[in-house]
Amino acid sequence: MASKSSTSPAFLFSMILALVVGINGGGIAIYWGQNGNEGTLAEACASGNYKFVNLAFLNVFGNGQTPMINVAGHCDPSSGGCTGLSSEIKSCQARGVKVMLSIGGGVGLLSPSAEDARYVATYLWDNFLGGQSSSRPLGDAVLDGIDFVIATGTNQHWDDLARYLSAYSISGKKVYLAAAPQCPYPDAWVGGALQTGLYDYVWVQFYGNPPCEYSSGNMGNLEDAWNQWTSIPAGEIFLGLPASADASSGFIPASNLTSIVLPTIKGSAKYGGVMLWSRYYDGQTRYSSTIKGSV
Ligand SMILES: *[C@@H]1O[C@H](CO)[C@@H](O)[C@H](O)[C@H]1NC(C)=O
């Protein structure tokens, strides 16, 4: 009887369904760069757990300042010490992992002028994307796009920056745009920019924001916010979570995520997967390895 049931139409159907769901499944995006003890970028990509790695952060820009990256203890950009990341970025891309540069991360002050947005866009294109510069902080690797992580300063002209950046797409390789808004909808900083329809990936921070976090088995607040986020004119929406309870409030135990939360949100047409803060915490908990098969 066992062999009969294993070839039944119902079994075949469930196999096909599993395949289809697998093909349409989401991916995991991870933040790398803010902890020198999180291992290398190449190791992160070699884990096979991530579809996106966001390099965190380009935290100095705006008001005419020369933009500067900060990747904690990994390397010193001020002395050109981060150009070695180029080969690691290329190794990630060779594995099909998109590598984005995250701008902001706590500072993110941009002077309120469209001209300044144009200067920043040009700088990013020349120094991290498909343009040319003698001072590329990460060497000659061409990043896949720019991720907006803005939670301070002004809400002005992020839309201009998005337009200037996405206009470079027509010169060759596409410049992907991403953002990590806070989950209370609409986002106070990049909410306006997100309405441009130019963003490919929006990883919403369902952490550090108790009003829309999942807590004590209660899905209601998270689901309400998720439904608002999946209605914006953007490509794919991701559920942003801490990879450890030590990282932030909003941590969801893996079993609750896979049995309760993901089944509820995965049906959304714009579901893209899960974003995690951060590679360091993921290294502590192995959260991505545990949830990967369910994302
Ligand atoms: C996980 O799910 C269980 C069962 O629904 C619930 O009692 C528990 O509070 C949930 N944990 C969290 C952190 O929400």
PDB file of N, CA, C and O in Angstrom, residues 122-185:
ATOM      1  N   THR A 122      25.855  61.165  -8.848  1.00  0.00           N
ATOM      2  CA  THR A 122      27.019  61.101  -9.736  1.00  0.00           C
ATOM      3  C   THR A 122      28.192  60.427  -9.037  1.00  0.00           C
ATOM      4  O   THR A 122      28.889  59.585  -9.600  1.00  0.00           O
ATOM      5  N   TYR A 123      28.380  60.807  -7.763  1.00  0.00           N
ATOM      6  CA  TYR A 123      29.480  60.218  -6.995  1.00  0.00           C
ATOM      7  C   TYR A 123      29.301  58.703  -6.874  1.00  0.00           C
ATOM      8  O   TYR A 123      30.247  57.929  -7.072  1.00  0.00           O
ATOM      9  N   LEU A 124      28.072  58.285  -6.555  1.00  0.00           N
ATOM     10  CA  LEU A 124      27.813  56.843  -6.386  1.00  0.00           C
ATOM     11  C   LEU A 124      28.040  56.101  -7.694  1.00  0.00           C
ATOM     12  O   LEU A 124      28.630  55.022  -7.718  1.00  0.00           O
ATOM     13  N   TRP A 125      27.577  56.707  -8.798  1.00  0.00           N
ATOM     14  CA  TRP A 125      27.762  56.071 -10.110  1.00  0.00           C
ATOM     15  C   TRP A 125      29.261  55.922 -10.416  1.00  0.00           C
ATOM     16  O   TRP A 125      29.731  54.852 -10.784  1.00  0.00           O
ATOM     17  N   ASP A 126      30.026  57.024 -10.231  1.00  0.00           N
ATOM     18  CA  ASP A 126      31.447  56.996 -10.588  1.00  0.00           C
ATOM     19  C   ASP A 126      32.272  56.087  -9.680  1.00  0.00           C
ATOM     20  O   ASP A 126      33.237  55.472 -10.125  1.00  0.00           O
ATOM     21  N   ASN A 127      31.895  56.032  -8.394  1.00  0.00           N
ATOM     22  CA  ASN A 127      32.751  55.358  -7.421  1.00  0.00           C
ATOM     23  C   ASN A 127      32.328  53.949  -7.026  1.00  0.00           C
ATOM     24  O   ASN A 127      33.140  53.191  -6.485  1.00  0.00           O
ATOM     25  N   PHE A 128      31.054  53.585  -7.274  1.00  0.00           N
ATOM     26  CA  PHE A 128      30.592  52.256  -6.845  1.00  0.00           C
ATOM     27  C   PHE A 128      29.833  51.503  -7.931  1.00  0.00           C
ATOM     28  O   PHE A 128      29.644  50.303  -7.831  1.00  0.00           O
ATOM     29  N   LEU A 129      29.364  52.234  -8.938  1.00  0.00           N
ATOM     30  CA  LEU A 129      28.535  51.589  -9.958  1.00  0.00           C
ATOM     31  C   LEU A 129      29.330  51.552 -11.270  1.00  0.00           C
ATOM     32  O   LEU A 129      30.526  51.333 -11.264  1.00  0.00           O
ATOM     33  N   GLY A 130      28.650  51.767 -12.385  1.00  0.00           N
ATOM     34  CA  GLY A 130      29.304  51.562 -13.677  1.00  0.00           C
ATOM     35  C   GLY A 130      30.183  52.682 -14.196  1.00  0.00           C
ATOM     36  O   GLY A 130      30.741  52.578 -15.287  1.00  0.00           O
ATOM     37  N   GLY A 131      30.314  53.769 -13.434  1.00  0.00           N
ATOM     38  CA  GLY A 131      31.136  54.886 -13.882  1.00  0.00           C
ATOM     39  C   GLY A 131      32.613  54.680 -13.571  1.00  0.00           C
ATOM     40  O   GLY A 131      33.026  53.580 -13.188  1.00  0.00           O
ATOM     41  N   GLN A 132      33.384  55.738 -13.709  1.00  0.00           N
ATOM     42  CA  GLN A 132      34.819  55.622 -13.483  1.00  0.00           C
ATOM     43  C   GLN A 132      35.316  56.727 -12.577  1.00  0.00           C
ATOM     44  O   GLN A 132      34.824  57.846 -12.623  1.00  0.00           O
ATOM     45  N   SER A 133      36.308  56.380 -11.758  1.00  0.00           N
ATOM     46  CA  SER A 133      36.903  57.338 -10.844  1.00  0.00           C
ATOM     47  C   SER A 133      38.254  56.767 -10.420  1.00  0.00           C
ATOM     48  O   SER A 133      38.425  55.540 -10.360  1.00  0.00           O
ATOM     49  N   SER A 134      39.188  57.650 -10.099  1.00  0.00           N
ATOM     50  CA  SER A 134      40.506  57.165  -9.657  1.00  0.00           C
ATOM     51  C   SER A 134      40.480  56.784  -8.184  1.00  0.00           C
ATOM     52  O   SER A 134      41.444  56.281  -7.643  1.00  0.00           O
ATOM     53  N   SER A 135      39.338  57.036  -7.528  1.00  0.00           N
ATOM     54  CA  SER A 135      39.303  56.820  -6.074  1.00  0.00           C
ATOM     55  C   SER A 135      38.213  55.846  -5.656  1.00  0.00           C
ATOM     56  O   SER A 135      37.588  56.039  -4.623  1.00  0.00           O
ATOM     57  N   ARG A 136      37.953  54.813  -6.445  1.00  0.00           N
ATOM     58  CA  ARG A 136      36.863  53.894  -6.095  1.00  0.00           C
ATOM     59  C   ARG A 136      37.184  53.155  -4.794  1.00  0.00           C
ATOM     60  O   ARG A 136      38.116  52.344  -4.743  1.00  0.00           O
ATOM     61  N   PRO A 137      36.392  53.416  -3.707  1.00  0.00           N
ATOM     62  CA  PRO A 137      36.712  52.831  -2.393  1.00  0.00           C
ATOM     63  C   PRO A 137      36.685  51.305  -2.369  1.00  0.00           C
ATOM     64  O   PRO A 137      37.400  50.689  -1.581  1.00  0.00           O
ATOM     65  N   LEU A 138      35.843  50.687  -3.231  1.00  0.00           N
ATOM     66  CA  LEU A 138      35.759  49.225  -3.244  1.00  0.00           C
ATOM     67  C   LEU A 138      36.367  48.656  -4.517  1.00  0.00           C
ATOM     68  O   LEU A 138      36.040  47.538  -4.934  1.00  0.00           O
ATOM     69  N   GLY A 139      37.264  49.440  -5.133  1.00  0.00           N
ATOM     70  CA  GLY A 139      37.933  48.955  -6.330  1.00  0.00           C
ATOM     71  C   GLY A 139      37.031  48.941  -7.550  1.00  0.00           C
ATOM     72  O   GLY A 139      36.041  49.663  -7.610  1.00  0.00           O
ATOM     73  N   ASP A 140      37.387  48.083  -8.500  1.00  0.00           N
ATOM     74  CA  ASP A 140      36.691  48.152  -9.787  1.00  0.00           C
ATOM     75  C   ASP A 140      35.403  47.331  -9.856  1.00  0.00           C
ATOM     76  O   ASP A 140      34.709  47.360 -10.872  1.00  0.00           O
ATOM     77  N   ALA A 141      35.071  46.591  -8.829  1.00  0.00           N
ATOM     78  CA  ALA A 141      33.810  45.844  -8.852  1.00  0.00           C
ATOM     79  C   ALA A 141      32.649  46.813  -9.037  1.00  0.00           C
ATOM     80  O   ALA A 141      32.644  47.900  -8.456  1.00  0.00           O
ATOM     81  N   VAL A 142      31.688  46.417  -9.841  1.00  0.00           N
ATOM     82  CA  VAL A 142      30.506  47.261 -10.096  1.00  0.00           C
ATOM     83  C   VAL A 142      29.352  46.716  -9.263  1.00  0.00           C
ATOM     84  O   VAL A 142      28.881  45.602  -9.496  1.00  0.00           O
ATOM     85  N   LEU A 143      28.928  47.488  -8.281  1.00  0.00           N
ATOM     86  CA  LEU A 143      27.840  47.017  -7.419  1.00  0.00           C
ATOM     87  C   LEU A 143      26.527  46.979  -8.195  1.00  0.00           C
ATOM     88  O   LEU A 143      26.374  47.623  -9.226  1.00  0.00           O
ATOM     89  N   ASP A 144      25.578  46.206  -7.656  1.00  0.00           N
ATOM     90  CA  ASP A 144      24.307  46.019  -8.365  1.00  0.00           C
ATOM     91  C   ASP A 144      23.319  47.149  -8.145  1.00  0.00           C
ATOM     92  O   ASP A 144      22.391  47.320  -8.935  1.00  0.00           O
ATOM     93  N   GLY A 145      23.501  47.895  -7.062  1.00  0.00           N
ATOM     94  CA  GLY A 145      22.554  48.967  -6.835  1.00  0.00           C
ATOM     95  C   GLY A 145      22.759  49.649  -5.498  1.00  0.00           C
ATOM     96  O   GLY A 145      23.756  49.416  -4.806  1.00  0.00           O
ATOM     97  N   ILE A 146      21.808  50.505  -5.163  1.00  0.00           N
ATOM     98  CA  ILE A 146      21.889  51.339  -3.961  1.00  0.00           C
ATOM     99  C   ILE A 146      20.654  51.091  -3.099  1.00  0.00           C
ATOM    100  O   ILE A 146      19.519  51.048  -3.595  1.00  0.00           O
ATOM    101  N   ASP A 147      20.924  50.930  -1.791  1.00  0.00           N
ATOM    102  CA  ASP A 147      19.885  50.648  -0.805  1.00  0.00           C
ATOM    103  C   ASP A 147      19.770  51.860   0.125  1.00  0.00           C
ATOM    104  O   ASP A 147      20.774  52.289   0.702  1.00  0.00           O
ATOM    105  N   PHE A 148      18.570  52.412   0.249  1.00  0.00           N
ATOM    106  CA  PHE A 148      18.357  53.609   1.073  1.00  0.00           C
ATOM    107  C   PHE A 148      17.962  53.197   2.501  1.00  0.00           C
ATOM    108  O   PHE A 148      16.876  52.650   2.698  1.00  0.00           O
ATOM    109  N   VAL A 149      18.844  53.481   3.462  1.00  0.00           N
ATOM    110  CA  VAL A 149      18.550  53.161   4.873  1.00  0.00           C
ATOM    111  C   VAL A 149      18.552  54.473   5.644  1.00  0.00           C
ATOM    112  O   VAL A 149      19.543  54.846   6.273  1.00  0.00           O
ATOM    113  N   ILE A 150      17.454  55.186   5.567  1.00  0.00           N
ATOM    114  CA  ILE A 150      17.396  56.552   6.061  1.00  0.00           C
ATOM    115  C   ILE A 150      16.382  56.649   7.200  1.00  0.00           C
ATOM    116  O   ILE A 150      15.194  56.383   7.002  1.00  0.00           O
ATOM    117  N   ALA A 151      16.867  57.007   8.382  1.00  0.00           N
ATOM    118  CA  ALA A 151      15.939  57.143   9.503  1.00  0.00           C
ATOM    119  C   ALA A 151      16.228  58.376  10.340  1.00  0.00           C
ATOM    120  O   ALA A 151      15.852  58.452  11.519  1.00  0.00           O
ATOM    121  N   THR A 152      16.941  59.330   9.741  1.00  0.00           N
ATOM    122  CA  THR A 152      17.140  60.612  10.424  1.00  0.00           C
ATOM    123  C   THR A 152      17.200  61.687   9.342  1.00  0.00           C
ATOM    124  O   THR A 152      17.210  61.372   8.161  1.00  0.00           O
ATOM    125  N   GLY A 153      17.266  62.912   9.798  1.00  0.00           N
ATOM    126  CA  GLY A 153      17.449  64.002   8.845  1.00  0.00           C
ATOM    127  C   GLY A 153      16.161  64.377   8.146  1.00  0.00           C
ATOM    128  O   GLY A 153      15.097  64.434   8.760  1.00  0.00           O
ATOM    129  N   THR A 154      16.280  64.581   6.861  1.00  0.00           N
ATOM    130  CA  THR A 154      15.168  65.148   6.107  1.00  0.00           C
ATOM    131  C   THR A 154      14.450  64.095   5.265  1.00  0.00           C
ATOM    132  O   THR A 154      15.029  63.059   4.935  1.00  0.00           O
ATOM    133  N   ASN A 155      13.198  64.361   4.935  1.00  0.00           N
ATOM    134  CA  ASN A 155      12.473  63.473   4.016  1.00  0.00           C
ATOM    135  C   ASN A 155      12.483  64.046   2.599  1.00  0.00           C
ATOM    136  O   ASN A 155      11.803  63.546   1.719  1.00  0.00           O
ATOM    137  N   GLN A 156      13.284  65.096   2.384  1.00  0.00           N
ATOM    138  CA  GLN A 156      13.295  65.776   1.092  1.00  0.00           C
ATOM    139  C   GLN A 156      14.338  65.210   0.139  1.00  0.00           C
ATOM    140  O   GLN A 156      15.447  64.874   0.545  1.00  0.00           O
ATOM    141  N   HIS A 157      13.988  65.127  -1.123  1.00  0.00           N
ATOM    142  CA  HIS A 157      14.915  64.866  -2.226  1.00  0.00           C
ATOM    143  C   HIS A 157      15.464  63.460  -2.322  1.00  0.00           C
ATOM    144  O   HIS A 157      16.354  63.198  -3.122  1.00  0.00           O
ATOM    145  N   TRP A 158      14.938  62.530  -1.513  1.00  0.00           N
ATOM    146  CA  TRP A 158      15.305  61.124  -1.736  1.00  0.00           C
ATOM    147  C   TRP A 158      14.720  60.659  -3.064  1.00  0.00           C
ATOM    148  O   TRP A 158      15.296  59.803  -3.736  1.00  0.00           O
ATOM    149  N   ASP A 159      13.580  61.229  -3.430  1.00  0.00           N
ATOM    150  CA  ASP A 159      12.993  60.881  -4.729  1.00  0.00           C
ATOM    151  C   ASP A 159      13.887  61.369  -5.874  1.00  0.00           C
ATOM    152  O   ASP A 159      14.078  60.674  -6.871  1.00  0.00           O
ATOM    153  N   ASP A 160      14.508  62.562  -5.693  1.00  0.00           N
ATOM    154  CA  ASP A 160      15.428  63.056  -6.724  1.00  0.00           C
ATOM    155  C   ASP A 160      16.633  62.120  -6.850  1.00  0.00           C
ATOM    156  O   ASP A 160      17.054  61.781  -7.952  1.00  0.00           O
ATOM    157  N   LEU A 161      17.159  61.710  -5.692  1.00  0.00           N
ATOM    158  CA  LEU A 161      18.313  60.806  -5.714  1.00  0.00           C
ATOM    159  C   LEU A 161      17.945  59.509  -6.432  1.00  0.00           C
ATOM    160  O   LEU A 161      18.720  58.997  -7.253  1.00  0.00           O
ATOM    161  N   ALA A 162      16.741  58.987  -6.134  1.00  0.00           N
ATOM    162  CA  ALA A 162      16.291  57.750  -6.784  1.00  0.00           C
ATOM    163  C   ALA A 162      16.188  57.949  -8.298  1.00  0.00           C
ATOM    164  O   ALA A 162      16.615  57.090  -9.079  1.00  0.00           O
ATOM    165  N   ARG A 163      15.655  59.091  -8.724  1.00  0.00           N
ATOM    166  CA  ARG A 163      15.517  59.358 -10.161  1.00  0.00           C
ATOM    167  C   ARG A 163      16.871  59.477 -10.844  1.00  0.00           C
ATOM    168  O   ARG A 163      17.096  58.908 -11.902  1.00  0.00           O
ATOM    169  N   TYR A 164      17.791  60.226 -10.223  1.00  0.00           N
ATOM    170  CA  TYR A 164      19.121  60.387 -10.827  1.00  0.00           C
ATOM    171  C   TYR A 164      19.826  59.035 -10.933  1.00  0.00           C
ATOM    172  O   TYR A 164      20.460  58.731 -11.938  1.00  0.00           O
ATOM    173  N   LEU A 165      19.721  58.229  -9.868  1.00  0.00           N
ATOM    174  CA  LEU A 165      20.396  56.926  -9.886  1.00  0.00           C
ATOM    175  C   LEU A 165      19.797  56.002 -10.934  1.00  0.00           C
ATOM    176  O   LEU A 165      20.511  55.354 -11.693  1.00  0.00           O
ATOM    177  N   SER A 166      18.470  55.954 -10.964  1.00  0.00           N
ATOM    178  CA  SER A 166      17.855  54.993 -11.882  1.00  0.00           C
ATOM    179  C   SER A 166      18.050  55.426 -13.336  1.00  0.00           C
ATOM    180  O   SER A 166      18.052  54.586 -14.234  1.00  0.00           O
ATOM    181  N   ALA A 167      18.286  56.728 -13.555  1.00  0.00           N
ATOM    182  CA  ALA A 167      18.541  57.196 -14.921  1.00  0.00           C
ATOM    183  C   ALA A 167      19.837  56.608 -15.472  1.00  0.00           C
ATOM    184  O   ALA A 167      20.003  56.491 -16.678  1.00  0.00           O
ATOM    185  N   TYR A 168      20.768  56.238 -14.590  1.00  0.00           N
ATOM    186  CA  TYR A 168      22.020  55.636 -15.065  1.00  0.00           C
ATOM    187  C   TYR A 168      21.788  54.250 -15.655  1.00  0.00           C
ATOM    188  O   TYR A 168      22.639  53.742 -16.379  1.00  0.00           O
ATOM    189  N   SER A 169      20.667  53.635 -15.324  1.00  0.00           N
ATOM    190  CA  SER A 169      20.391  52.292 -15.826  1.00  0.00           C
ATOM    191  C   SER A 169      20.452  52.241 -17.341  1.00  0.00           C
ATOM    192  O   SER A 169      20.863  51.248 -17.904  1.00  0.00           O
ATOM    193  N   ILE A 170      20.039  53.309 -17.995  1.00  0.00           N
ATOM    194  CA  ILE A 170      19.980  53.267 -19.450  1.00  0.00           C
ATOM    195  C   ILE A 170      21.376  53.310 -20.077  1.00  0.00           C
ATOM    196  O   ILE A 170      21.541  52.979 -21.225  1.00  0.00           O
ATOM    197  N   SER A 171      22.398  53.685 -19.305  1.00  0.00           N
ATOM    198  CA  SER A 171      23.752  53.715 -19.856  1.00  0.00           C
ATOM    199  C   SER A 171      24.375  52.328 -19.917  1.00  0.00           C
ATOM    200  O   SER A 171      25.508  52.185 -20.305  1.00  0.00           O
ATOM    201  N   GLY A 172      23.690  51.344 -19.449  1.00  0.00           N
ATOM    202  CA  GLY A 172      24.253  49.997 -19.474  1.00  0.00           C
ATOM    203  C   GLY A 172      23.556  49.117 -18.491  1.00  0.00           C
ATOM    204  O   GLY A 172      22.357  48.944 -18.543  1.00  0.00           O
ATOM    205  N   LYS A 173      24.323  48.566 -17.564  1.00  0.00           N
ATOM    206  CA  LYS A 173      23.790  47.683 -16.542  1.00  0.00           C
ATOM    207  C   LYS A 173      22.745  48.396 -15.690  1.00  0.00           C
ATOM    208  O   LYS A 173      22.900  49.562 -15.354  1.00  0.00           O
ATOM    209  N   LYS A 174      21.696  47.668 -15.340  1.00  0.00           N
ATOM    210  CA  LYS A 174      20.647  48.254 -14.503  1.00  0.00           C
ATOM    211  C   LYS A 174      21.170  48.601 -13.115  1.00  0.00           C
ATOM    212  O   LYS A 174      21.934  47.837 -12.524  1.00  0.00           O
ATOM    213  N   VAL A 175      20.784  49.756 -12.618  1.00  0.00           N
ATOM    214  CA  VAL A 175      21.070  50.138 -11.238  1.00  0.00           C
ATOM    215  C   VAL A 175      19.831  49.790 -10.425  1.00  0.00           C
ATOM    216  O   VAL A 175      18.786  50.427 -10.561  1.00  0.00           O
ATOM    217  N   TYR A 176      19.924  48.764  -9.605  1.00  0.00           N
ATOM    218  CA  TYR A 176      18.779  48.376  -8.775  1.00  0.00           C
ATOM    219  C   TYR A 176      18.652  49.343  -7.612  1.00  0.00           C
ATOM    220  O   TYR A 176      19.648  49.787  -7.048  1.00  0.00           O
ATOM    221  N   LEU A 177      17.410  49.632  -7.251  1.00  0.00           N
ATOM    222  CA  LEU A 177      17.171  50.493  -6.100  1.00  0.00           C
ATOM    223  C   LEU A 177      16.426  49.711  -5.035  1.00  0.00           C
ATOM    224  O   LEU A 177      15.474  48.969  -5.330  1.00  0.00           O
ATOM    225  N   ALA A 178      16.893  49.882  -3.793  1.00  0.00           N
ATOM    226  CA  ALA A 178      16.257  49.220  -2.656  1.00  0.00           C
ATOM    227  C   ALA A 178      16.107  50.232  -1.530  1.00  0.00           C
ATOM    228  O   ALA A 178      16.725  51.296  -1.550  1.00  0.00           O
ATOM    229  N   ALA A 179      15.272  49.898  -0.549  1.00  0.00           N
ATOM    230  CA  ALA A 179      15.128  50.751   0.629  1.00  0.00           C
ATOM    231  C   ALA A 179      14.707  49.896   1.811  1.00  0.00           C
ATOM    232  O   ALA A 179      14.094  48.841   1.641  1.00  0.00           O
ATOM    233  N   ALA A 180      15.071  50.389   2.998  1.00  0.00           N
ATOM    234  CA  ALA A 180      14.725  49.683   4.226  1.00  0.00           C
ATOM    235  C   ALA A 180      13.912  50.603   5.142  1.00  0.00           C
ATOM    236  O   ALA A 180      14.396  51.055   6.171  1.00  0.00           O
ATOM    237  N   PRO A 181      12.659  50.896   4.763  1.00  0.00           N
ATOM    238  CA  PRO A 181      11.838  51.788   5.603  1.00  0.00           C
ATOM    239  C   PRO A 181      11.461  51.116   6.926  1.00  0.00           C
ATOM    240  O   PRO A 181      11.561  49.896   7.055  1.00  0.00           O
ATOM    241  N   GLN A 182      11.044  51.951   7.872  1.00  0.00           N
ATOM    242  CA  GLN A 182      10.491  51.426   9.134  1.00  0.00           C
ATOM    243  C   GLN A 182       9.080  50.916   8.854  1.00  0.00           C
ATOM    244  O   GLN A 182       8.390  51.447   7.985  1.00  0.00           O
ATOM    245  N   CYS A 183       8.625  49.922   9.654  1.00  0.00           N
ATOM    246  CA  CYS A 183       7.321  49.327   9.312  1.00  0.00           C
ATOM    247  C   CYS A 183       6.091  50.214   9.535  1.00  0.00           C
ATOM    248  O   CYS A 183       5.089  50.029   8.833  1.00  0.00           O
ATOM    249  N   PRO A 184       6.100  51.211  10.461  1.00  0.00           N
ATOM    250  CA  PRO A 184       4.895  52.054  10.519  1.00  0.00           C
ATOM    251  C   PRO A 184       4.692  52.763   9.172  1.00  0.00           C
ATOM    252  O   PRO A 184       5.620  53.391   8.664  1.00  0.00           O
ATOM    253  N   TYR A 185       3.514  52.601   8.605  1.00  0.00           N
ATOM    254  CA  TYR A 185       3.247  53.092   7.258  1.00  0.00           C
ATOM    255  C   TYR A 185       2.502  54.418   7.297  1.00  0.00           C
ATOM    256  O   TYR A 185       1.557  54.553   8.069  1.00  0.00           O
TER     257      TYR A 185
END
